[in-house]
mmCIF file with all atom_site columns, C-alpha atoms in Angstrom:
data_model
loop_
_atom_site.group_PDB
_atom_site.id
_atom_site.type_symbol
_atom_site.label_atom_id
_atom_site.label_alt_id
_atom_site.label_comp_id
_atom_site.label_asym_id
_atom_site.label_entity_id
_atom_site.label_seq_id
_atom_site.pdbx_PDB_ins_code
_atom_site.Cartn_x
_atom_site.Cartn_y
_atom_site.Cartn_z
_atom_site.occupancy
_atom_site.B_iso_or_equiv
_atom_site.pdbx_formal_charge
_atom_site.auth_seq_id
_atom_site.auth_comp_id
_atom_site.auth_asym_id
_atom_site.auth_atom_id
_atom_site.pdbx_PDB_model_num
ATOM 1   C CA . MET E 1 1   ? -13.135 -5.572  95.720  1.00 49.00 ? 13  MET E CA 1
ATOM 2   C CA . SER E 1 2   ? -11.851 -9.063  95.011  1.00 61.00 ? 14  SER E CA 1
ATOM 3   C CA . ARG E 1 3   ? -9.489  -8.990  92.063  1.00 84.00 ? 15  ARG E CA 1
ATOM 4   C CA . ILE E 1 4   ? -10.542 -12.464 90.973  1.00 87.00 ? 16  ILE E CA 1
ATOM 5   C CA . GLY E 1 5   ? -14.221 -12.099 91.876  1.00 87.00 ? 17  GLY E CA 1
ATOM 6   C CA . LYS E 1 6   ? -14.827 -8.916  89.899  1.00 89.00 ? 18  LYS E CA 1
ATOM 7   C CA . LEU E 1 7   ? -13.515 -10.376 86.627  1.00 92.00 ? 19  LEU E CA 1
ATOM 8   C CA . PRO E 1 8   ? -16.314 -11.216 84.170  1.00 93.00 ? 20  PRO E CA 1
ATOM 9   C CA . ILE E 1 9   ? -16.654 -14.746 82.784  1.00 93.00 ? 21  ILE E CA 1
ATOM 10  C CA . HIS E 1 10  ? -17.230 -14.834 79.013  1.00 94.00 ? 22  HIS E CA 1
ATOM 11  C CA . VAL E 1 11  ? -19.387 -17.760 77.911  1.00 93.00 ? 23  VAL E CA 1
ATOM 12  C CA . PRO E 1 12  ? -18.114 -19.262 74.612  1.00 93.00 ? 24  PRO E CA 1
ATOM 13  C CA . ALA E 1 13  ? -20.392 -20.371 71.776  1.00 91.00 ? 25  ALA E CA 1
ATOM 14  C CA . GLY E 1 14  ? -21.924 -23.812 72.293  1.00 91.00 ? 26  GLY E CA 1
ATOM 15  C CA . VAL E 1 15  ? -22.071 -23.439 76.079  1.00 93.00 ? 27  VAL E CA 1
ATOM 16  C CA . THR E 1 16  ? -25.354 -22.773 77.886  1.00 94.00 ? 28  THR E CA 1
ATOM 17  C CA . VAL E 1 17  ? -25.529 -21.463 81.446  1.00 94.00 ? 29  VAL E CA 1
ATOM 18  C CA . THR E 1 18  ? -28.671 -21.582 83.588  1.00 94.00 ? 30  THR E CA 1
ATOM 19  C CA . ILE E 1 19  ? -28.928 -19.967 87.023  1.00 93.00 ? 31  ILE E CA 1
ATOM 20  C CA . LYS E 1 20  ? -31.894 -21.020 89.164  1.00 92.00 ? 32  LYS E CA 1
ATOM 21  C CA . ASP E 1 21  ? -32.339 -21.053 92.958  1.00 89.00 ? 33  ASP E CA 1
ATOM 22  C CA . ASN E 1 22  ? -28.619 -20.593 93.787  1.00 90.00 ? 34  ASN E CA 1
ATOM 23  C CA . VAL E 1 23  ? -27.647 -23.474 91.456  1.00 94.00 ? 35  VAL E CA 1
ATOM 24  C CA . VAL E 1 24  ? -25.494 -22.785 88.416  1.00 95.00 ? 36  VAL E CA 1
ATOM 25  C CA . THR E 1 25  ? -25.702 -25.391 85.634  1.00 95.00 ? 37  THR E CA 1
ATOM 26  C CA . VAL E 1 26  ? -23.262 -25.275 82.711  1.00 95.00 ? 38  VAL E CA 1
ATOM 27  C CA . LYS E 1 27  ? -23.777 -27.470 79.624  1.00 95.00 ? 39  LYS E CA 1
ATOM 28  C CA . GLY E 1 28  ? -21.372 -27.813 76.740  1.00 93.00 ? 40  GLY E CA 1
ATOM 29  C CA . PRO E 1 29  ? -19.885 -30.228 74.228  1.00 94.00 ? 41  PRO E CA 1
ATOM 30  C CA . LYS E 1 30  ? -17.753 -31.992 76.890  1.00 92.00 ? 42  LYS E CA 1
ATOM 31  C CA . GLY E 1 31  ? -20.553 -32.523 79.417  1.00 92.00 ? 43  GLY E CA 1
ATOM 32  C CA . GLU E 1 32  ? -22.679 -30.876 82.094  1.00 94.00 ? 44  GLU E CA 1
ATOM 33  C CA . LEU E 1 33  ? -21.569 -29.535 85.486  1.00 95.00 ? 45  LEU E CA 1
ATOM 34  C CA . VAL E 1 34  ? -23.616 -28.246 88.427  1.00 95.00 ? 46  VAL E CA 1
ATOM 35  C CA . GLN E 1 35  ? -22.465 -26.001 91.302  1.00 94.00 ? 47  GLN E CA 1
ATOM 36  C CA . GLU E 1 36  ? -24.510 -24.793 94.245  1.00 95.00 ? 48  GLU E CA 1
ATOM 37  C CA . VAL E 1 37  ? -23.767 -21.188 95.245  1.00 94.00 ? 49  VAL E CA 1
ATOM 38  C CA . ASN E 1 38  ? -24.165 -19.497 98.642  1.00 93.00 ? 50  ASN E CA 1
ATOM 39  C CA . PRO E 1 39  ? -27.549 -17.668 98.632  1.00 93.00 ? 51  PRO E CA 1
ATOM 40  C CA . ASP E 1 40  ? -25.873 -14.372 99.636  1.00 92.00 ? 52  ASP E CA 1
ATOM 41  C CA . ILE E 1 41  ? -23.598 -14.344 96.566  1.00 92.00 ? 53  ILE E CA 1
ATOM 42  C CA . LYS E 1 42  ? -25.416 -13.024 93.476  1.00 93.00 ? 54  LYS E CA 1
ATOM 43  C CA . VAL E 1 43  ? -24.641 -14.640 90.102  1.00 93.00 ? 55  VAL E CA 1
ATOM 44  C CA . SER E 1 44  ? -26.070 -13.005 86.981  1.00 93.00 ? 56  SER E CA 1
ATOM 45  C CA . LEU E 1 45  ? -25.879 -13.749 83.255  1.00 92.00 ? 57  LEU E CA 1
ATOM 46  C CA . GLU E 1 46  ? -26.154 -10.857 80.788  1.00 92.00 ? 58  GLU E CA 1
ATOM 47  C CA . ASP E 1 47  ? -25.281 -10.950 77.063  1.00 91.00 ? 59  ASP E CA 1
ATOM 48  C CA . GLY E 1 48  ? -23.090 -14.053 77.340  1.00 90.00 ? 60  GLY E CA 1
ATOM 49  C CA . VAL E 1 49  ? -21.122 -12.708 80.331  1.00 94.00 ? 61  VAL E CA 1
ATOM 50  C CA . ILE E 1 50  ? -21.428 -14.020 83.899  1.00 94.00 ? 62  ILE E CA 1
ATOM 51  C CA . HIS E 1 51  ? -20.937 -11.593 86.808  1.00 93.00 ? 63  HIS E CA 1
ATOM 52  C CA . VAL E 1 52  ? -20.493 -12.640 90.450  1.00 93.00 ? 64  VAL E CA 1
ATOM 53  C CA . GLU E 1 53  ? -21.312 -10.044 93.133  1.00 92.00 ? 65  GLU E CA 1
ATOM 54  C CA . ARG E 1 54  ? -21.213 -10.035 96.924  1.00 91.00 ? 66  ARG E CA 1
ATOM 55  C CA . PRO E 1 55  ? -23.544 -8.177  99.319  1.00 92.00 ? 67  PRO E CA 1
ATOM 56  C CA . ASN E 1 56  ? -20.865 -6.385  101.407 1.00 91.00 ? 68  ASN E CA 1
ATOM 57  C CA . ASP E 1 57  ? -17.169 -6.403  102.317 1.00 89.00 ? 69  ASP E CA 1
ATOM 58  C CA . ASP E 1 58  ? -17.279 -8.882  105.196 1.00 90.00 ? 70  ASP E CA 1
ATOM 59  C CA . LYS E 1 59  ? -14.311 -11.244 105.286 1.00 91.00 ? 71  LYS E CA 1
ATOM 60  C CA . GLU E 1 60  ? -16.516 -14.285 104.644 1.00 91.00 ? 72  GLU E CA 1
ATOM 61  C CA . TYR E 1 61  ? -18.127 -12.753 101.542 1.00 91.00 ? 73  TYR E CA 1
ATOM 62  C CA . ARG E 1 62  ? -14.788 -11.556 100.174 1.00 90.00 ? 74  ARG E CA 1
ATOM 63  C CA . ALA E 1 63  ? -13.502 -15.144 100.335 1.00 90.00 ? 75  ALA E CA 1
ATOM 64  C CA . LEU E 1 64  ? -16.641 -16.636 98.784  1.00 92.00 ? 76  LEU E CA 1
ATOM 65  C CA . HIS E 1 65  ? -16.696 -14.007 96.014  1.00 92.00 ? 77  HIS E CA 1
ATOM 66  C CA . GLY E 1 66  ? -13.422 -15.136 94.463  1.00 92.00 ? 78  GLY E CA 1
ATOM 67  C CA . LEU E 1 67  ? -14.106 -18.803 95.200  1.00 94.00 ? 79  LEU E CA 1
ATOM 68  C CA . TYR E 1 68  ? -17.421 -18.988 93.349  1.00 94.00 ? 80  TYR E CA 1
ATOM 69  C CA . ARG E 1 69  ? -16.106 -16.948 90.428  1.00 94.00 ? 81  ARG E CA 1
ATOM 70  C CA . SER E 1 70  ? -13.198 -19.400 90.045  1.00 95.00 ? 82  SER E CA 1
ATOM 71  C CA . LEU E 1 71  ? -15.464 -22.452 90.374  1.00 95.00 ? 83  LEU E CA 1
ATOM 72  C CA . ILE E 1 72  ? -17.896 -21.162 87.726  1.00 95.00 ? 84  ILE E CA 1
ATOM 73  C CA . ASN E 1 73  ? -15.022 -20.198 85.402  1.00 95.00 ? 85  ASN E CA 1
ATOM 74  C CA . ASN E 1 74  ? -13.517 -23.695 85.783  1.00 96.00 ? 86  ASN E CA 1
ATOM 75  C CA . MET E 1 75  ? -16.913 -25.175 84.890  1.00 95.00 ? 87  MET E CA 1
ATOM 76  C CA . VAL E 1 76  ? -17.197 -23.045 81.728  1.00 95.00 ? 88  VAL E CA 1
ATOM 77  C CA . VAL E 1 77  ? -13.653 -23.921 80.616  1.00 95.00 ? 89  VAL E CA 1
ATOM 78  C CA . GLY E 1 78  ? -14.216 -27.597 81.482  1.00 95.00 ? 90  GLY E CA 1
ATOM 79  C CA . VAL E 1 79  ? -17.372 -28.091 79.406  1.00 95.00 ? 91  VAL E CA 1
ATOM 80  C CA . SER E 1 80  ? -15.945 -26.162 76.440  1.00 94.00 ? 92  SER E CA 1
ATOM 81  C CA . GLN E 1 81  ? -12.261 -27.271 76.316  1.00 94.00 ? 93  GLN E CA 1
ATOM 82  C CA . GLY E 1 82  ? -11.864 -29.868 79.064  1.00 94.00 ? 94  GLY E CA 1
ATOM 83  C CA . TYR E 1 83  ? -8.883  -30.530 81.324  1.00 96.00 ? 95  TYR E CA 1
ATOM 84  C CA . LYS E 1 84  ? -6.024  -32.961 80.789  1.00 97.00 ? 96  LYS E CA 1
ATOM 85  C CA . LYS E 1 85  ? -3.369  -34.251 83.202  1.00 96.00 ? 97  LYS E CA 1
ATOM 86  C CA . GLU E 1 86  ? -0.466  -36.584 82.463  1.00 96.00 ? 98  GLU E CA 1
ATOM 87  C CA . LEU E 1 87  ? 1.184   -38.699 85.146  1.00 96.00 ? 99  LEU E CA 1
ATOM 88  C CA . GLU E 1 88  ? 4.539   -40.427 84.683  1.00 95.00 ? 100 GLU E CA 1
ATOM 89  C CA . LEU E 1 89  ? 5.713   -43.560 86.531  1.00 94.00 ? 101 LEU E CA 1
ATOM 90  C CA . VAL E 1 90  ? 9.435   -43.320 87.321  1.00 93.00 ? 102 VAL E CA 1
ATOM 91  C CA . GLY E 1 91  ? 11.033  -46.489 88.657  1.00 90.00 ? 103 GLY E CA 1
ATOM 92  C CA . VAL E 1 92  ? 12.360  -49.875 87.615  1.00 91.00 ? 104 VAL E CA 1
ATOM 93  C CA . GLY E 1 93  ? 9.521   -52.319 86.968  1.00 90.00 ? 105 GLY E CA 1
ATOM 94  C CA . TYR E 1 94  ? 6.736   -49.750 87.408  1.00 94.00 ? 106 TYR E CA 1
ATOM 95  C CA . ARG E 1 95  ? 3.940   -50.563 84.946  1.00 94.00 ? 107 ARG E CA 1
ATOM 96  C CA . VAL E 1 96  ? 0.405   -49.389 84.257  1.00 95.00 ? 108 VAL E CA 1
ATOM 97  C CA . ALA E 1 97  ? -2.463  -50.737 82.150  1.00 95.00 ? 109 ALA E CA 1
ATOM 98  C CA . ASN E 1 98  ? -6.154  -50.006 81.932  1.00 93.00 ? 110 ASN E CA 1
ATOM 99  C CA . THR E 1 99  ? -9.178  -52.081 81.014  1.00 93.00 ? 111 THR E CA 1
ATOM 100 C CA . GLY E 1 100 ? -12.050 -49.670 80.605  1.00 92.00 ? 112 GLY E CA 1
ATOM 101 C CA . GLN E 1 101 ? -12.245 -47.546 83.752  1.00 94.00 ? 113 GLN E CA 1
ATOM 102 C CA . VAL E 1 102 ? -10.091 -49.861 85.891  1.00 95.00 ? 114 VAL E CA 1
ATOM 103 C CA . LEU E 1 103 ? -6.441  -48.848 86.275  1.00 95.00 ? 115 LEU E CA 1
ATOM 104 C CA . ASP E 1 104 ? -3.928  -51.638 87.010  1.00 95.00 ? 116 ASP E CA 1
ATOM 105 C CA . LEU E 1 105 ? -0.758  -50.282 88.668  1.00 94.00 ? 117 LEU E CA 1
ATOM 106 C CA . ALA E 1 106 ? 2.405   -52.323 89.363  1.00 94.00 ? 118 ALA E CA 1
ATOM 107 C CA . LEU E 1 107 ? 4.451   -50.076 91.664  1.00 93.00 ? 119 LEU E CA 1
ATOM 108 C CA . GLY E 1 108 ? 6.985   -52.371 93.310  1.00 91.00 ? 120 GLY E CA 1
ATOM 109 C CA . TYR E 1 109 ? 4.648   -53.756 95.951  1.00 92.00 ? 121 TYR E CA 1
ATOM 110 C CA . THR E 1 110 ? 4.032   -57.513 96.252  1.00 95.00 ? 122 THR E CA 1
ATOM 111 C CA . TYR E 1 111 ? 0.582   -56.942 94.742  1.00 94.00 ? 123 TYR E CA 1
ATOM 112 C CA . ASN E 1 112 ? -0.887  -54.877 91.921  1.00 94.00 ? 124 ASN E CA 1
ATOM 113 C CA . ILE E 1 113 ? -3.156  -51.955 92.757  1.00 95.00 ? 125 ILE E CA 1
ATOM 114 C CA . TYR E 1 114 ? -6.507  -51.831 90.946  1.00 96.00 ? 126 TYR E CA 1
ATOM 115 C CA . LEU E 1 115 ? -8.275  -48.449 90.952  1.00 95.00 ? 127 LEU E CA 1
ATOM 116 C CA . GLN E 1 116 ? -11.833 -47.968 89.676  1.00 96.00 ? 128 GLN E CA 1
ATOM 117 C CA . LEU E 1 117 ? -12.035 -44.500 88.078  1.00 95.00 ? 129 LEU E CA 1
ATOM 118 C CA . PRO E 1 118 ? -15.233 -42.412 87.915  1.00 95.00 ? 130 PRO E CA 1
ATOM 119 C CA . LYS E 1 119 ? -17.088 -42.508 84.592  1.00 94.00 ? 131 LYS E CA 1
ATOM 120 C CA . GLU E 1 120 ? -16.556 -38.739 84.111  1.00 93.00 ? 132 GLU E CA 1
ATOM 121 C CA . VAL E 1 121 ? -12.783 -39.267 83.766  1.00 95.00 ? 133 VAL E CA 1
ATOM 122 C CA . LYS E 1 122 ? -11.384 -40.675 80.511  1.00 95.00 ? 134 LYS E CA 1
ATOM 123 C CA . VAL E 1 123 ? -8.176  -42.658 80.974  1.00 95.00 ? 135 VAL E CA 1
ATOM 124 C CA . GLU E 1 124 ? -5.467  -43.717 78.534  1.00 95.00 ? 136 GLU E CA 1
ATOM 125 C CA . THR E 1 125 ? -2.171  -45.446 79.283  1.00 95.00 ? 137 THR E CA 1
ATOM 126 C CA . LYS E 1 126 ? 1.015   -45.493 77.211  1.00 94.00 ? 138 LYS E CA 1
ATOM 127 C CA . SER E 1 127 ? 3.924   -47.856 77.681  1.00 92.00 ? 139 SER E CA 1
ATOM 128 C CA . GLU E 1 128 ? 6.769   -47.405 75.199  1.00 91.00 ? 140 GLU E CA 1
ATOM 129 C CA . ARG E 1 129 ? 10.105  -49.175 75.255  1.00 90.00 ? 141 ARG E CA 1
ATOM 130 C CA . ASN E 1 130 ? 12.891  -47.215 77.062  1.00 91.00 ? 142 ASN E CA 1
ATOM 131 C CA . LYS E 1 131 ? 10.399  -44.569 78.229  1.00 93.00 ? 143 LYS E CA 1
ATOM 132 C CA . ASN E 1 132 ? 8.505   -44.173 81.473  1.00 93.00 ? 144 ASN E CA 1
ATOM 133 C CA . PRO E 1 133 ? 4.872   -45.383 81.425  1.00 94.00 ? 145 PRO E CA 1
ATOM 134 C CA . LEU E 1 134 ? 2.285   -42.581 81.170  1.00 95.00 ? 146 LEU E CA 1
ATOM 135 C CA . ILE E 1 135 ? -1.253  -42.197 82.498  1.00 95.00 ? 147 ILE E CA 1
ATOM 136 C CA . ILE E 1 136 ? -3.293  -39.605 80.572  1.00 96.00 ? 148 ILE E CA 1
ATOM 137 C CA . LEU E 1 137 ? -6.473  -38.429 82.320  1.00 96.00 ? 149 LEU E CA 1
ATOM 138 C CA . GLU E 1 138 ? -9.107  -36.144 80.757  1.00 96.00 ? 150 GLU E CA 1
ATOM 139 C CA . SER E 1 139 ? -12.282 -34.693 82.250  1.00 95.00 ? 151 SER E CA 1
ATOM 140 C CA . ALA E 1 140 ? -14.572 -31.670 82.185  1.00 95.00 ? 152 ALA E CA 1
ATOM 141 C CA . ASP E 1 141 ? -14.554 -31.460 86.010  1.00 95.00 ? 153 ASP E CA 1
ATOM 142 C CA . LYS E 1 142 ? -11.297 -29.910 87.242  1.00 95.00 ? 154 LYS E CA 1
ATOM 143 C CA . GLN E 1 143 ? -11.924 -30.770 90.904  1.00 95.00 ? 155 GLN E CA 1
ATOM 144 C CA . LEU E 1 144 ? -12.634 -34.434 90.186  1.00 96.00 ? 156 LEU E CA 1
ATOM 145 C CA . LEU E 1 145 ? -9.603  -34.706 87.883  1.00 96.00 ? 157 LEU E CA 1
ATOM 146 C CA . GLY E 1 146 ? -7.309  -33.248 90.554  1.00 96.00 ? 158 GLY E CA 1
ATOM 147 C CA . GLN E 1 147 ? -8.751  -35.590 93.159  1.00 97.00 ? 159 GLN E CA 1
ATOM 148 C CA . VAL E 1 148 ? -8.172  -38.658 90.964  1.00 96.00 ? 160 VAL E CA 1
ATOM 149 C CA . CYS E 1 149 ? -4.592  -37.538 90.215  1.00 96.00 ? 161 CYS E CA 1
ATOM 150 C CA . ALA E 1 150 ? -3.909  -37.045 93.932  1.00 96.00 ? 162 ALA E CA 1
ATOM 151 C CA . LYS E 1 151 ? -5.266  -40.533 94.688  1.00 96.00 ? 163 LYS E CA 1
ATOM 152 C CA . ILE E 1 152 ? -3.050  -42.145 92.030  1.00 95.00 ? 164 ILE E CA 1
ATOM 153 C CA . ARG E 1 153 ? 0.020   -40.208 93.249  1.00 95.00 ? 165 ARG E CA 1
ATOM 154 C CA . SER E 1 154 ? -0.656  -41.264 96.847  1.00 95.00 ? 166 SER E CA 1
ATOM 155 C CA . PHE E 1 155 ? 0.145   -44.887 95.979  1.00 95.00 ? 167 PHE E CA 1
ATOM 156 C CA . ARG E 1 156 ? 3.805   -43.982 95.366  1.00 93.00 ? 168 ARG E CA 1
ATOM 157 C CA . MET E 1 157 ? 4.751   -40.341 96.008  1.00 94.00 ? 169 MET E CA 1
ATOM 158 C CA . PRO E 1 158 ? 7.943   -39.110 94.285  1.00 93.00 ? 170 PRO E CA 1
ATOM 159 C CA . GLU E 1 159 ? 10.850  -39.461 96.706  1.00 92.00 ? 171 GLU E CA 1
ATOM 160 C CA . PRO E 1 160 ? 13.749  -36.959 96.833  1.00 93.00 ? 172 PRO E CA 1
ATOM 161 C CA . TYR E 1 161 ? 16.741  -39.340 96.814  1.00 92.00 ? 173 TYR E CA 1
ATOM 162 C CA . LYS E 1 162 ? 16.313  -41.369 93.619  1.00 90.00 ? 174 LYS E CA 1
ATOM 163 C CA . GLY E 1 163 ? 13.325  -39.512 92.161  1.00 88.00 ? 175 GLY E CA 1
ATOM 164 C CA . LYS E 1 164 ? 11.218  -42.683 91.953  1.00 93.00 ? 176 LYS E CA 1
ATOM 165 C CA . GLY E 1 165 ? 7.441   -42.551 92.159  1.00 94.00 ? 177 GLY E CA 1
ATOM 166 C CA . ILE E 1 166 ? 4.425   -41.166 90.306  1.00 95.00 ? 178 ILE E CA 1
ATOM 167 C CA . LYS E 1 167 ? 4.853   -37.556 89.173  1.00 94.00 ? 179 LYS E CA 1
ATOM 168 C CA . PHE E 1 168 ? 3.226   -35.130 86.771  1.00 95.00 ? 180 PHE E CA 1
ATOM 169 C CA . VAL E 1 169 ? 4.895   -34.799 83.375  1.00 94.00 ? 181 VAL E CA 1
ATOM 170 C CA . GLY E 1 170 ? 7.235   -31.791 83.559  1.00 91.00 ? 182 GLY E CA 1
ATOM 171 C CA . GLU E 1 171 ? 7.219   -31.675 87.373  1.00 89.00 ? 183 GLU E CA 1
ATOM 172 C CA . GLU E 1 172 ? 10.606  -30.965 88.940  1.00 90.00 ? 184 GLU E CA 1
ATOM 173 C CA . ILE E 1 173 ? 11.427  -33.107 91.970  1.00 89.00 ? 185 ILE E CA 1
ATOM 174 C CA . ARG E 1 174 ? 13.802  -31.446 94.459  1.00 90.00 ? 186 ARG E CA 1
ATOM 175 C CA . ARG E 1 175 ? 16.620  -33.938 94.828  1.00 89.00 ? 187 ARG E CA 1
ATOM 176 C CA . LYS E 1 176 ? 18.629  -34.478 97.997  1.00 89.00 ? 188 LYS E CA 1
ATOM 177 C CA . SER E 1 177 ? 22.185  -35.708 98.184  1.00 86.00 ? 189 SER E CA 1
ATOM 178 C CA . GLY E 1 178 ? 22.847  -38.933 100.068 1.00 81.00 ? 190 GLY E CA 1
ATOM 179 C CA . LYS E 1 179 ? 24.663  -39.504 103.373 1.00 83.00 ? 191 LYS E CA 1
ATOM 180 C CA . SER E 1 180 ? 28.211  -39.438 101.943 1.00 78.00 ? 192 SER E CA 1
ATOM 181 C CA . ALA E 1 181 ? 27.805  -35.947 100.443 1.00 60.00 ? 193 ALA E CA 1
ATOM 182 C CA . GLY E 1 182 ? 28.063  -34.259 103.857 1.00 55.00 ? 194 GLY E CA 1
ATOM 183 C CA . LYS E 1 183 ? 31.702  -35.309 104.436 1.00 56.00 ? 195 LYS E CA 1
#
């Protein structure tokens, strides 16, 4: 039995879950999320607890069992508490600003990068003196939030020699020594 898949999902107060025709819909104070489930995987809701079951122990079903349980759990947590990620810009002259859902990034290129964010993601930027600029992203959809963070990071990945780039707050960058350290 899948260790992740067999765990029950407790639905908190204020969250409603509907399961109809292999589509799981979760509504809560932070929004509404929808996930289509493989028809062979059985999802049931009893007394505020969601159970995910598989038909047999084939390799494919074992993989899908844990996957769908995790996806549904992330949906329940997302609509009740939400997810938050903080990105930090490390580098001289790196700046960030936002006007609505458009992010304006100055990352040392000859041009600024403008990124239109999806409406499901709330964005806030902080620029304090003598501190690195921050991008704070919040959303109910964990997958979408991770995808947006990956896109922003791809503009200037953290590099191992000086540690410059866009990184998550609290992330440790493995540093390398330069050429002269080998002698």
